[in-house]
mmCIF file of C-alpha atoms in Angstrom:
data_model
loop_
_atom_site.group_PDB
_atom_site.id
_atom_site.type_symbol
_atom_site.label_atom_id
_atom_site.label_comp_id
_atom_site.label_asym_id
_atom_site.label_seq_id
_atom_site.Cartn_x
_atom_site.Cartn_y
_atom_site.Cartn_z
ATOM 1 C CA MET J 1 55.443 54.589 232.152
ATOM 2 C CA PRO J 2 53.543 58.207 233.052
ATOM 3 C CA LEU J 3 50.257 57.569 235.222
ATOM 4 C CA LYS J 4 48.187 59.365 232.557
ATOM 5 C CA LEU J 5 49.344 57.030 229.737
ATOM 6 C CA ALA J 6 49.093 54.020 231.717
ATOM 7 C CA LEU J 7 45.242 54.802 232.136
ATOM 8 C CA LEU J 8 44.617 55.727 228.403
ATOM 9 C CA LEU J 9 46.326 52.341 227.385
ATOM 10 C CA PHE J 10 43.999 50.807 229.906
ATOM 11 C CA PHE J 11 40.832 52.489 228.665
ATOM 12 C CA ILE J 12 41.950 51.669 225.083
ATOM 13 C CA THR J 13 42.615 47.979 225.501
ATOM 14 C CA THR J 14 39.288 47.325 227.534
ATOM 15 C CA PHE J 15 37.314 49.138 224.598
ATOM 16 C CA ILE J 16 39.052 47.081 221.968
ATOM 17 C CA SER J 17 38.243 43.839 223.896
ATOM 18 C CA ALA J 18 34.253 44.819 224.505
ATOM 19 C CA LYS J 19 31.339 43.936 222.519
ATOM 20 C CA VAL J 20 28.112 45.140 222.243
ATOM 21 C CA TYR J 21 25.943 42.165 221.384
ATOM 22 C CA ASP J 22 23.317 41.983 218.830
ATOM 23 C CA ARG J 23 20.150 40.874 220.580
ATOM 24 C CA CYS J 24 19.376 37.778 218.189
ATOM 25 C CA GLU J 25 22.862 37.289 218.195
ATOM 26 C CA LEU J 26 23.232 36.704 221.838
ATOM 27 C CA ALA J 27 20.346 34.757 221.829
ATOM 28 C CA HIS J 28 21.806 31.995 219.382
ATOM 29 C CA GLU J 29 25.071 32.165 221.533
ATOM 30 C CA LEU J 30 23.630 31.428 225.024
ATOM 31 C CA LYS J 31 21.467 28.632 222.925
ATOM 32 C CA TYR J 32 24.149 26.684 220.863
ATOM 33 C CA VAL J 33 27.552 27.577 222.511
ATOM 34 C CA TYR J 34 26.519 28.030 226.232
ATOM 35 C CA GLU J 35 23.822 25.544 225.973
ATOM 36 C CA PHE J 36 21.277 27.611 227.836
ATOM 37 C CA SER J 37 17.484 26.224 228.376
ATOM 38 C CA GLU J 38 15.358 27.453 225.450
ATOM 39 C CA ARG J 39 12.723 28.201 228.280
ATOM 40 C CA GLU J 40 15.255 30.370 229.800
ATOM 41 C CA ILE J 41 16.654 32.407 226.933
ATOM 42 C CA PRO J 42 13.852 35.167 226.497
ATOM 43 C CA THR J 43 14.218 35.795 230.609
ATOM 44 C CA TRP J 44 18.133 35.935 230.239
ATOM 45 C CA ILE J 45 17.851 38.563 227.184
ATOM 46 C CA CYS J 46 15.222 40.663 228.690
ATOM 47 C CA ILE J 47 17.689 40.761 231.993
ATOM 48 C CA ILE J 48 20.433 41.564 229.833
ATOM 49 C CA ALA J 49 18.727 44.183 227.888
ATOM 50 C CA HIS J 50 17.826 45.658 231.363
ATOM 51 C CA GLU J 51 21.067 45.278 232.975
ATOM 52 C CA SER J 52 23.938 46.200 230.789
ATOM 53 C CA ILE J 53 22.018 46.739 227.047
ATOM 54 C CA TYR J 54 23.917 43.826 225.738
ATOM 55 C CA ASP J 55 27.244 45.511 226.447
ATOM 56 C CA THR J 56 29.953 43.217 227.837
ATOM 57 C CA ALA J 57 31.997 46.199 229.170
ATOM 58 C CA ALA J 58 29.328 47.724 231.172
ATOM 59 C CA MET J 59 30.204 48.641 234.642
ATOM 60 C CA ASN J 60 28.036 50.292 237.306
ATOM 61 C CA PRO J 61 30.329 52.080 239.864
ATOM 62 C CA GLY J 62 27.403 52.720 242.152
ATOM 63 C CA SER J 63 26.307 49.173 242.838
ATOM 64 C CA GLY J 64 29.873 47.276 241.729
ATOM 65 C CA ASP J 65 28.312 45.269 238.920
ATOM 66 C CA HIS J 66 30.009 44.095 236.035
ATOM 67 C CA GLY J 67 29.940 42.981 232.182
ATOM 68 C CA LEU J 68 27.078 41.584 230.457
ATOM 69 C CA PHE J 69 25.281 40.020 233.296
ATOM 70 C CA GLN J 70 25.940 42.735 235.943
ATOM 71 C CA ILE J 71 27.708 40.671 238.231
ATOM 72 C CA SER J 72 28.351 42.351 241.360
ATOM 73 C CA GLN J 73 31.352 42.720 243.572
ATOM 74 C CA VAL J 74 30.073 42.493 246.649
ATOM 75 C CA TYR J 75 29.999 38.601 247.098
ATOM 76 C CA TRP J 76 30.673 37.121 243.295
ATOM 77 C CA CYS J 77 34.052 38.777 242.058
ATOM 78 C CA SER J 78 36.963 40.489 243.447
ATOM 79 C CA PRO J 79 38.764 43.886 242.048
ATOM 80 C CA PRO J 80 41.654 43.189 241.608
ATOM 81 C CA GLY J 81 42.514 39.660 241.851
ATOM 82 C CA ASP J 82 40.657 36.407 242.168
ATOM 83 C CA GLY J 83 38.398 36.007 244.669
ATOM 84 C CA PHE J 84 34.911 35.574 246.189
ATOM 85 C CA GLY J 85 32.196 33.217 245.147
ATOM 86 C CA CYS J 86 33.060 32.935 241.453
ATOM 87 C CA ASN J 87 36.663 33.055 242.367
ATOM 88 C CA THR J 88 37.495 35.561 239.385
ATOM 89 C CA PRO J 89 38.578 39.393 238.883
ATOM 90 C CA CYS J 90 35.587 41.294 238.124
ATOM 91 C CA ALA J 91 37.677 42.930 235.055
ATOM 92 C CA SER J 92 37.535 39.659 233.344
ATOM 93 C CA PHE J 93 33.597 40.043 233.215
ATOM 94 C CA ARG J 94 34.349 42.974 231.288
ATOM 95 C CA ASP J 95 35.817 41.592 227.887
ATOM 96 C CA ASP J 96 34.433 40.237 224.877
ATOM 97 C CA ASN J 97 34.710 36.557 226.030
ATOM 98 C CA ILE J 98 31.702 35.810 227.997
ATOM 99 C CA THR J 99 32.851 32.108 229.202
ATOM 100 C CA ASP J 100 33.876 32.922 232.683
ATOM 101 C CA ASP J 101 31.012 35.223 232.784
ATOM 102 C CA VAL J 102 28.560 31.893 232.090
ATOM 103 C CA GLN J 103 30.498 29.758 234.652
ATOM 104 C CA CYS J 104 29.496 32.674 237.108
ATOM 105 C CA VAL J 105 26.113 33.388 236.301
ATOM 106 C CA LYS J 106 25.200 29.785 236.367
ATOM 107 C CA ARG J 107 26.510 29.552 239.804
ATOM 108 C CA ILE J 108 24.855 32.429 241.052
ATOM 109 C CA PHE J 109 21.632 31.006 239.604
ATOM 110 C CA LYS J 110 22.113 27.727 241.298
ATOM 111 C CA GLU J 111 22.654 29.738 244.600
ATOM 112 C CA HIS J 112 19.800 31.474 244.466
ATOM 113 C CA SER J 113 17.532 28.594 243.538
ATOM 114 C CA ARG J 114 18.510 26.833 246.663
ATOM 115 C CA ILE J 115 17.706 29.872 248.284
ATOM 116 C CA SER J 116 14.869 31.423 246.903
ATOM 117 C CA GLY J 117 13.425 28.850 244.465
ATOM 118 C CA ASP J 118 14.132 31.095 241.723
ATOM 119 C CA GLY J 119 17.623 31.888 240.585
ATOM 120 C CA PHE J 120 16.251 34.680 238.406
ATOM 121 C CA THR J 121 15.634 36.632 241.921
ATOM 122 C CA ALA J 122 19.286 37.594 241.928
ATOM 123 C CA TRP J 123 18.727 40.266 239.254
ATOM 124 C CA ALA J 124 16.664 43.012 240.398
ATOM 125 C CA VAL J 125 15.333 43.771 236.898
ATOM 126 C CA TYR J 126 13.735 40.261 236.756
ATOM 127 C CA HIS J 127 10.511 41.088 238.928
ATOM 128 C CA LEU J 128 10.518 44.806 237.444
ATOM 129 C CA TYR J 129 10.661 43.595 234.000
ATOM 130 C CA CYS J 130 11.371 39.945 233.068
ATOM 131 C CA LYS J 131 9.176 37.531 235.156
ATOM 132 C CA GLY J 132 6.219 37.310 232.543
ATOM 133 C CA ASP J 133 6.001 36.858 229.002
ATOM 134 C CA THR J 134 9.312 37.533 227.773
ATOM 135 C CA SER J 135 9.176 36.278 224.222
ATOM 136 C CA ALA J 136 9.445 39.590 222.651
ATOM 137 C CA TYR J 137 12.918 39.500 223.493
ATOM 138 C CA ILE J 138 13.684 37.022 220.978
ATOM 139 C CA ARG J 139 11.245 37.793 218.589
ATOM 140 C CA ASN J 140 12.388 36.929 214.655
ATOM 141 C CA CYS J 141 15.610 35.408 216.373
ATOM 142 C CA PHE J 142 14.714 31.550 215.947
ATOM 143 C CA GLU J 143 11.862 31.270 213.267
ATOM 144 C CA ASN J 144 9.869 29.587 215.852
ATOM 145 C CA GLU J 145 12.550 27.429 217.289
ATOM 146 C CA ILE J 146 11.748 28.534 220.841
ATOM 147 C CA GLU J 147 8.111 28.440 222.144
ATOM 148 C CA ASN J 148 6.590 31.854 223.138
ATOM 149 C CA VAL J 149 6.185 30.781 226.625
ATOM 150 C CA SER J 150 6.801 32.546 230.076
ATOM 151 C CA LEU J 151 8.552 30.709 232.661
ATOM 152 C CA GLY J 152 6.753 28.964 235.584
ATOM 153 C CA GLU J 153 7.558 27.984 239.117
ATOM 154 C CA GLU J 154 7.370 24.241 237.609
ATOM 155 C CA VAL J 155 10.166 24.710 235.167
ATOM 156 C CA LEU J 156 13.478 23.730 236.001
ATOM 157 C CA PRO J 157 16.606 24.934 234.209
ATOM 158 C CA SER J 158 18.521 21.862 232.684
ATOM 159 C CA TYR J 159 21.554 22.626 234.764
ATOM 160 C CA LEU J 160 19.629 22.183 237.641
ATOM 161 C CA ILE J 161 18.753 18.741 237.035
ATOM 162 C CA SER J 162 21.943 17.432 237.672
ATOM 163 C CA GLU J 163 24.062 14.953 239.841
ATOM 164 C CA LYS J 164 26.920 17.425 240.437
ATOM 165 C CA PRO J 165 27.223 18.963 243.497
ATOM 166 C CA LEU J 166 25.849 22.601 243.926
ATOM 167 C CA ASP J 167 29.248 23.792 244.035
ATOM 168 C CA GLU J 168 30.881 22.051 240.944
ATOM 169 C CA ASP J 169 30.857 23.761 237.509
ATOM 170 C CA ASP J 170 30.377 21.778 234.325
ATOM 171 C CA GLU J 171 34.453 20.924 234.088
ATOM 172 C CA GLY J 172 34.197 19.794 237.820
ATOM 173 C CA TYR J 173 35.873 22.988 239.382
ATOM 174 C CA GLU J 174 34.424 23.251 242.961
ATOM 175 C CA PHE J 175 33.706 26.796 243.632
ATOM 176 C CA PRO J 176 35.114 28.396 246.771
ATOM 177 C CA PRO J 177 32.813 29.049 249.810
ATOM 178 C CA LEU J 178 30.582 32.144 249.894
ATOM 179 C CA PRO J 179 32.569 34.965 251.751
ATOM 180 C CA MET J 180 31.574 35.693 255.273
ATOM 181 C CA PRO J 181 31.145 38.406 256.602
ATOM 182 C CA PRO J 182 30.439 40.944 253.807
ATOM 183 C CA LYS J 183 33.728 42.462 251.924
ATOM 184 C CA LYS J 184 34.873 45.176 254.209
ATOM 185 C CA THR J 185 35.314 48.328 252.172
ATOM 186 C CA LEU J 186 35.368 51.959 253.611
ATOM 187 C CA GLU J 187 31.919 52.505 252.302
ATOM 188 C CA ASN J 188 30.208 50.158 254.356
ATOM 189 C CA ILE J 189 32.216 50.543 257.857
ATOM 190 C CA ILE J 190 29.731 52.952 259.736
ATOM 191 C CA ASP J 191 31.662 53.357 263.093
ATOM 192 C CA ASN J 192 34.290 51.944 264.997
ATOM 193 C CA SER J 193 34.271 54.861 268.138
ATOM 194 C CA ASP J 194 34.496 51.640 270.486
ATOM 195 C CA GLY J 195 37.378 49.819 268.585
ATOM 196 C CA VAL J 196 35.102 47.489 267.095
ATOM 197 C CA TYR J 197 34.174 47.952 263.449
ATOM 198 C CA LYS J 198 30.402 47.660 262.624
ATOM 199 C CA PHE J 199 29.054 47.026 258.787
ATOM 200 C CA GLN J 200 25.855 47.670 257.123
ATOM 201 C CA GLN J 201 24.455 46.925 253.464
ATOM 202 C CA LEU J 202 26.455 48.674 250.782
ATOM 203 C CA LEU J 203 23.244 50.285 249.574
ATOM 204 C CA THR J 204 20.432 50.744 251.980
ATOM 205 C CA THR J 205 18.370 52.774 249.503
ATOM 206 C CA PRO J 206 18.029 51.825 245.849
ATOM 207 C CA ARG J 207 19.073 54.487 243.244
ATOM 208 C CA TYR J 208 17.855 54.305 239.907
ATOM 209 C CA PHE J 209 18.789 55.231 236.041
ATOM 210 C CA GLU J 210 16.889 55.603 233.145
ATOM 211 C CA SER J 211 17.691 53.595 229.860
ATOM 212 C CA THR J 212 15.702 52.967 226.677
ATOM 213 C CA ILE J 213 15.362 49.308 225.109
ATOM 214 C CA SER J 214 14.157 48.778 221.506
ATOM 215 C CA ILE J 215 11.712 45.994 221.193
ATOM 216 C CA PRO J 216 10.526 44.399 218.006
ATOM 217 C CA GLY J 217 6.931 45.155 216.881
ATOM 218 C CA ALA J 218 6.546 47.836 219.824
ATOM 219 C CA THR J 219 5.283 51.377 218.377
ATOM 220 C CA GLU J 220 8.164 53.247 220.762
ATOM 221 C CA PRO J 221 11.089 52.318 222.531
ATOM 222 C CA LEU J 222 10.633 51.030 226.083
ATOM 223 C CA LEU J 223 11.817 53.339 228.754
ATOM 224 C CA THR J 224 13.201 51.451 231.699
ATOM 225 C CA ARG J 225 13.596 52.752 235.371
ATOM 226 C CA ASN J 226 16.205 50.371 236.845
ATOM 227 C CA SER J 227 17.748 50.050 240.350
ATOM 228 C CA VAL J 228 21.304 49.605 241.104
ATOM 229 C CA GLU J 229 20.808 47.693 243.810
ATOM 230 C CA ASP J 230 21.059 43.937 243.346
ATOM 231 C CA VAL J 231 20.436 40.964 245.759
ATOM 232 C CA PHE J 232 24.050 40.029 245.808
#
């Protein structure tokens, strides 16, 4: 099969299998299908709005982030094939089935909760847009089913209050250990003149892109300036 035709079929297949969520549809799915804590859902919707604009096929080639939650390929997924922290190929996070995305996100959240005490810090947009009162992001979605509250440090997500080991998901799958050293790519090899490869961070200076988010009740769209540099 000619290369151009193969690439065309790949992009067509990716487009067909992708999905752009409605804000409230996603909030309902996180609550009723994936059993996210009610207190977390406004923050998750905020993060997703600023990271991917609800698009499951979103990919940031600058930072190597994939899917609805913009999961990073530096530690969590491997292009191509299985590997890294979530033992999943990155392409699996860019289709319309977010089950594997959610499993990986819960793993990331647990790891960052262990490291920093707040799992949301894995996403750079959290401190910029989503750490305070995020109730506007689920406005009119639940008809007052979820209280309009902001997350406090004392609130622990439901899946952190568990007897299961940190590296085990809800189905008993044990995740592999996080990769050490950082993934070796041409972009982060900086010098081998002495025969020894040295590594630096993939991104040392954040790069920014702008996008527009519509918030219910707002008089005008919110212009966001997002960094493509995430923690993991």
